[in-house]
Structures are given as C-alpha cells and as structure tokens.
PDB file of C-alpha atoms in Angstrom:
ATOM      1  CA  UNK A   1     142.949 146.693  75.917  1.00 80.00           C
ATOM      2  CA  UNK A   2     139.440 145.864  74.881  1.00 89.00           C
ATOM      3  CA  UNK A   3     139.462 147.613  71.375  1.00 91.00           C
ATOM      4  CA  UNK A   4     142.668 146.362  70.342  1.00 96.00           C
ATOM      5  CA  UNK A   5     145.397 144.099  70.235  1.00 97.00           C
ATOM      6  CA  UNK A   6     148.388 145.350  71.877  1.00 97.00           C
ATOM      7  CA  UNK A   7     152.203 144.111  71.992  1.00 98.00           C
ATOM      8  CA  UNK A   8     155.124 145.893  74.117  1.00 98.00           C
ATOM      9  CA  UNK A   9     158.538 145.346  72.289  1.00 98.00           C
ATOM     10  CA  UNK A  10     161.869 145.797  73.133  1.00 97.00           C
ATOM     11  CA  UNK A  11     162.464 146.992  69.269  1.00 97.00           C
ATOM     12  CA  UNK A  12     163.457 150.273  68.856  1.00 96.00           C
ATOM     13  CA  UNK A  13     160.759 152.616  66.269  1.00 97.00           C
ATOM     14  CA  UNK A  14     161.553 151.727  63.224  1.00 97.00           C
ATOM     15  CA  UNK A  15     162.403 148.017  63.356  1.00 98.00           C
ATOM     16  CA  UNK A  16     159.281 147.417  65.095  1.00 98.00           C
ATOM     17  CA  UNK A  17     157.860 149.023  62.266  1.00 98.00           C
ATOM     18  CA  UNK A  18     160.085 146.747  59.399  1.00 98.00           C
ATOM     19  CA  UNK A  19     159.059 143.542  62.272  1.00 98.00           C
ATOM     20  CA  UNK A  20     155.352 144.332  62.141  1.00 98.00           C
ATOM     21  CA  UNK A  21     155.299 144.725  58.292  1.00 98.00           C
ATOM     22  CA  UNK A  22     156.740 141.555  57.375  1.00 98.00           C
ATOM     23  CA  UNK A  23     154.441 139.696  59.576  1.00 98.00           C
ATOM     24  CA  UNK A  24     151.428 141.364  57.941  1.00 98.00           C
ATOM     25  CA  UNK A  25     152.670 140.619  54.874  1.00 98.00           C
ATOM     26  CA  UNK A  26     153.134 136.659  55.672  1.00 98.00           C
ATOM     27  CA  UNK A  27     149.149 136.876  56.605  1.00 98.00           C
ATOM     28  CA  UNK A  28     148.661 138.651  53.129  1.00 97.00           C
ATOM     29  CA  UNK A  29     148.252 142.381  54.484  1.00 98.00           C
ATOM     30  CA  UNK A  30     149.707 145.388  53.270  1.00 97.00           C
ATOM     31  CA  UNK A  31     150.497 148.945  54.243  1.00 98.00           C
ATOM     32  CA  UNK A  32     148.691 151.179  52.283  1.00 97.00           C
ATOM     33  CA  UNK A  33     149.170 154.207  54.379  1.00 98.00           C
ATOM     34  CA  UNK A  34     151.691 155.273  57.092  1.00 98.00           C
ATOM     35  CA  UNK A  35     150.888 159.006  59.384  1.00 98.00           C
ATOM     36  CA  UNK A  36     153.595 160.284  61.581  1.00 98.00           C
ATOM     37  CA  UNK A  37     151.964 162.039  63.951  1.00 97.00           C
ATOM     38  CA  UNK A  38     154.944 163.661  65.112  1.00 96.00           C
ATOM     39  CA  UNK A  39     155.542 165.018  62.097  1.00 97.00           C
ATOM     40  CA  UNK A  40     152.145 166.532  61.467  1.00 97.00           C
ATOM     41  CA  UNK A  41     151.734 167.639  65.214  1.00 97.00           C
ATOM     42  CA  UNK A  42     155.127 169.368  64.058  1.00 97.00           C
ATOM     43  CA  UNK A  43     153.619 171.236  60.845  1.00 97.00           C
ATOM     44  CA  UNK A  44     150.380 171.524  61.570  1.00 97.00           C
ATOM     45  CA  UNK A  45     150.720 172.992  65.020  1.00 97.00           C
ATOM     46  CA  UNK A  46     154.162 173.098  65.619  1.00 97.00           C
ATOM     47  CA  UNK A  47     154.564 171.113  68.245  1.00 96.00           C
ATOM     48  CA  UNK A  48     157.379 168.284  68.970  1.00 95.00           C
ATOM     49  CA  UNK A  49     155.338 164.838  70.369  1.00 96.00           C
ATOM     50  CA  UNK A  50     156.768 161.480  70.260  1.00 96.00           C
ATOM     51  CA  UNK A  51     157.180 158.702  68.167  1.00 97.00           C
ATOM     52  CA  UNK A  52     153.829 157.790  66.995  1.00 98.00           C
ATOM     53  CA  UNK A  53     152.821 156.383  63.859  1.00 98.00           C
ATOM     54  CA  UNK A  54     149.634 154.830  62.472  1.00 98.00           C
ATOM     55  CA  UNK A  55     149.425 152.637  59.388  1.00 98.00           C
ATOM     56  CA  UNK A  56     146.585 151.392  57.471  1.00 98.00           C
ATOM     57  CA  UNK A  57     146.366 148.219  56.589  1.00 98.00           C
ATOM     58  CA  UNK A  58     144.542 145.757  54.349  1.00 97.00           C
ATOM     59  CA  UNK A  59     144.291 142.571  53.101  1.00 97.00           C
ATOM     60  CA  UNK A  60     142.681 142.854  49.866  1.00 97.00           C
ATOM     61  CA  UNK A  61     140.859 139.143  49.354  1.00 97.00           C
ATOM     62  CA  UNK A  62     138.924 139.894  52.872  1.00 96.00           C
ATOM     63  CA  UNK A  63     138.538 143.513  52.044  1.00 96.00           C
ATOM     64  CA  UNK A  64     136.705 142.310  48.609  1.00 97.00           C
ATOM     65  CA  UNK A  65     134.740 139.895  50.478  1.00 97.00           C
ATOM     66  CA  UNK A  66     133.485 142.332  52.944  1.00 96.00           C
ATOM     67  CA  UNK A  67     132.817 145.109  50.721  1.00 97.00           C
ATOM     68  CA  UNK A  68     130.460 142.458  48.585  1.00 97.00           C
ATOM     69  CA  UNK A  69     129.243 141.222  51.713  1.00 96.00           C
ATOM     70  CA  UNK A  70     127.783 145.621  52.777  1.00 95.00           C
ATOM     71  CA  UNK A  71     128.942 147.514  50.163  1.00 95.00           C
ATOM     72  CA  UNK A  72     129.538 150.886  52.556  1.00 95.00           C
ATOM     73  CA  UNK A  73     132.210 148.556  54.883  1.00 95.00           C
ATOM     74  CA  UNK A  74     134.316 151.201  53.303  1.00 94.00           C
ATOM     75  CA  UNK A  75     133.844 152.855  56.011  1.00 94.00           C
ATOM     76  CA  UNK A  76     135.599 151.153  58.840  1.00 92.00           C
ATOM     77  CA  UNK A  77     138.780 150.315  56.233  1.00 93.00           C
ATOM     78  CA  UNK A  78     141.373 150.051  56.273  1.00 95.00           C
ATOM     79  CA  UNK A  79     142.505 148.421  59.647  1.00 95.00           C
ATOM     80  CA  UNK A  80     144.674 150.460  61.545  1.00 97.00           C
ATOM     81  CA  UNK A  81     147.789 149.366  63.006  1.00 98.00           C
ATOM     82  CA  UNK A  82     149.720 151.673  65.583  1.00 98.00           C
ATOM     83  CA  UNK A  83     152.929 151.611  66.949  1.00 98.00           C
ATOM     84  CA  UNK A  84     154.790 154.286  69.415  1.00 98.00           C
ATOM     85  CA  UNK A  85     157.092 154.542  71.747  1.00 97.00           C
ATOM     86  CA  UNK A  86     156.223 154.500  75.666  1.00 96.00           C
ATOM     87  CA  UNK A  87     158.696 154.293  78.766  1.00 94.00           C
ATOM     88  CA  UNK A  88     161.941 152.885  76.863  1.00 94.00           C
ATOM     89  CA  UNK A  89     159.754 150.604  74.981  1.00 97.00           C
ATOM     90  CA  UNK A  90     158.054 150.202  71.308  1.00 98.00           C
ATOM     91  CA  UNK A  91     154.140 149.742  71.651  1.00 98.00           C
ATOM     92  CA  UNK A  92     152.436 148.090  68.484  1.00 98.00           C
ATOM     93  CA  UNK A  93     148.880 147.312  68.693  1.00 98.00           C
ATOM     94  CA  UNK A  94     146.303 146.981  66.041  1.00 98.00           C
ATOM     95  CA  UNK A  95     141.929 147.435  66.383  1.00 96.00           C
ATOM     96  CA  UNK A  96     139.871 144.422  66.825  1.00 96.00           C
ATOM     97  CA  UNK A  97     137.430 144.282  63.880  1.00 95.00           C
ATOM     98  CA  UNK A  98     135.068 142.236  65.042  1.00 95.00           C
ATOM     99  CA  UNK A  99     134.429 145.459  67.512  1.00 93.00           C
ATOM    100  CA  UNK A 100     133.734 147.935  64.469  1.00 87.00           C
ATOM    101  CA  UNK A 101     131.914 145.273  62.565  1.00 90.00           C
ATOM    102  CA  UNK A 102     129.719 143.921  64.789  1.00 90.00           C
ATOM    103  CA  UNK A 103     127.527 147.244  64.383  1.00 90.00           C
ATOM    104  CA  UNK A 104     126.805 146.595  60.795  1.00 93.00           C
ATOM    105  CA  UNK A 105     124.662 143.699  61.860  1.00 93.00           C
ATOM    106  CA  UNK A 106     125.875 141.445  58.912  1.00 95.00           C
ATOM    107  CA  UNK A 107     126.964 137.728  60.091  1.00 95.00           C
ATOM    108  CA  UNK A 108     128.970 137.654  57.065  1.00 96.00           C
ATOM    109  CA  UNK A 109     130.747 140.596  57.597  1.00 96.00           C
ATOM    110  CA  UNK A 110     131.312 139.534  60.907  1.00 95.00           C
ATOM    111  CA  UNK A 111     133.000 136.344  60.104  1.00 96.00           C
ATOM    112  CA  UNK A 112     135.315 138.428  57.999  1.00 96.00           C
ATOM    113  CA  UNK A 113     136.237 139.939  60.481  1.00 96.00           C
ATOM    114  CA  UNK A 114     137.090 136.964  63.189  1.00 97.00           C
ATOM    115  CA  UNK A 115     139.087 136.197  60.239  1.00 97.00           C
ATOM    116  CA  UNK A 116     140.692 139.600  59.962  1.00 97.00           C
ATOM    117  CA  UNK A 117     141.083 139.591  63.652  1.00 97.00           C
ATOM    118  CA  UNK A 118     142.821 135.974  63.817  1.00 98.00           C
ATOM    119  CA  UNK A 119     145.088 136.908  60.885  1.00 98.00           C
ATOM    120  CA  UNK A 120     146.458 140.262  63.256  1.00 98.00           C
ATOM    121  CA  UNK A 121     146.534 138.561  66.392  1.00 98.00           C
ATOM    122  CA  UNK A 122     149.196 136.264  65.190  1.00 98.00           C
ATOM    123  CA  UNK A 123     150.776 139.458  63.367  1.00 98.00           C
ATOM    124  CA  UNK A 124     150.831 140.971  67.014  1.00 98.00           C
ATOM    125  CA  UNK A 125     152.117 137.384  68.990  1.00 97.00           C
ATOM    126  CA  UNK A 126     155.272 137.026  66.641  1.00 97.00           C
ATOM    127  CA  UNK A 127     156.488 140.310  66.852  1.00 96.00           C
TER     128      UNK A 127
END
C-alpha cells in the first residue's frame, strides 16, 4: 500500500488491538483516541458493517518537536492507526507520515517524520 503500512494477522479483533498497543507503547506512542466504525455506522445510520476501528496515535516528544518545528502540523495529528477484519483475518496498518508531511515543505518536519515512520514500521513488523 503506498500510503500506509500494512500487516495481515492471524489475531482475532481485539488482541490485535491489545498486540498493536503494546508495541506502540515500547516506541513511546499512545492511543489517544479509538472510533468503532461499526458502532457509529450502527447509530448514526443504522447500519451493521464490520469490525473496523481507527485509533489515533501519538508520540508526544516528536509531536512537540514537530509542532515547534510548523506550528499548524496540528493538522495532520495525530497518526492514525487502523485495524479490521478482512477474509478470516485481522488487518492493522498505520499512514506513512512522511506522505502527509512532505507537503508542508519543512525538512525538519520531515525528518520527524522518517522518525515517526521508522518508530511504526517496527510497531507494524512485530505484530
């Protein structure tokens, strides 16, 4: 996938989830948000879909850097992470941020995120 990093597991849903969070958290990332879109496919328009959830992630020291580095880098935060289920397996894939960063133009930002990118592609590689 060229925007992403991507991962088929043999995991079922939710311990792919509990695998992929400690291994952000051993690169220094956390979960700061978690959408089911089932569930708001479900409310929203009633709908049943399958298991499909996106988290937002972020590693706070890089996010500090980059944010001093072009202060509206808000923008493209935090890093999402995805993970659903296709064909009797659990998919987990996360964006590449040197993609979304390389249109701010800023070298430094851009080295933050080859960082950013490093740090999830191991994330991805030992689930």
């Amino acid at each position: 996938m060229k925007f992403g990093i991507l991962k088929e597991t043999n995991y079922d849903f939710e311990e792919a989830i509990s695998k992929i969070n400690t291994e952000l958290q051993k690169e220094g990332f956390g979960i700061l948000t978690r959408i089911d879109l089932n569930e708001k496919f479900k409310a929203k328009m009633g709908i049943e879909f399958k298991k499909y959830t996106i988290l937002g992630v972020c590693n706070p020291k890089n996010a500090h850097k980059a944010i001093l580095a072009e202060e509206n880098i808000g923008l493209f935060l935090p890093c999402n992470v995805i993970v659903y289920e296709k064909d009797e397996k659990t998919v987990v894939a996360a964006i590449k941020p040197t993609l979304a960063m390389e249109s701010t133009n800023n070298e430094k930002v851009f080295e933050i995120a080859k960082e950013i990118e490093d740090a999830l592609t191991r994330v991805i590689d030992n689930l």
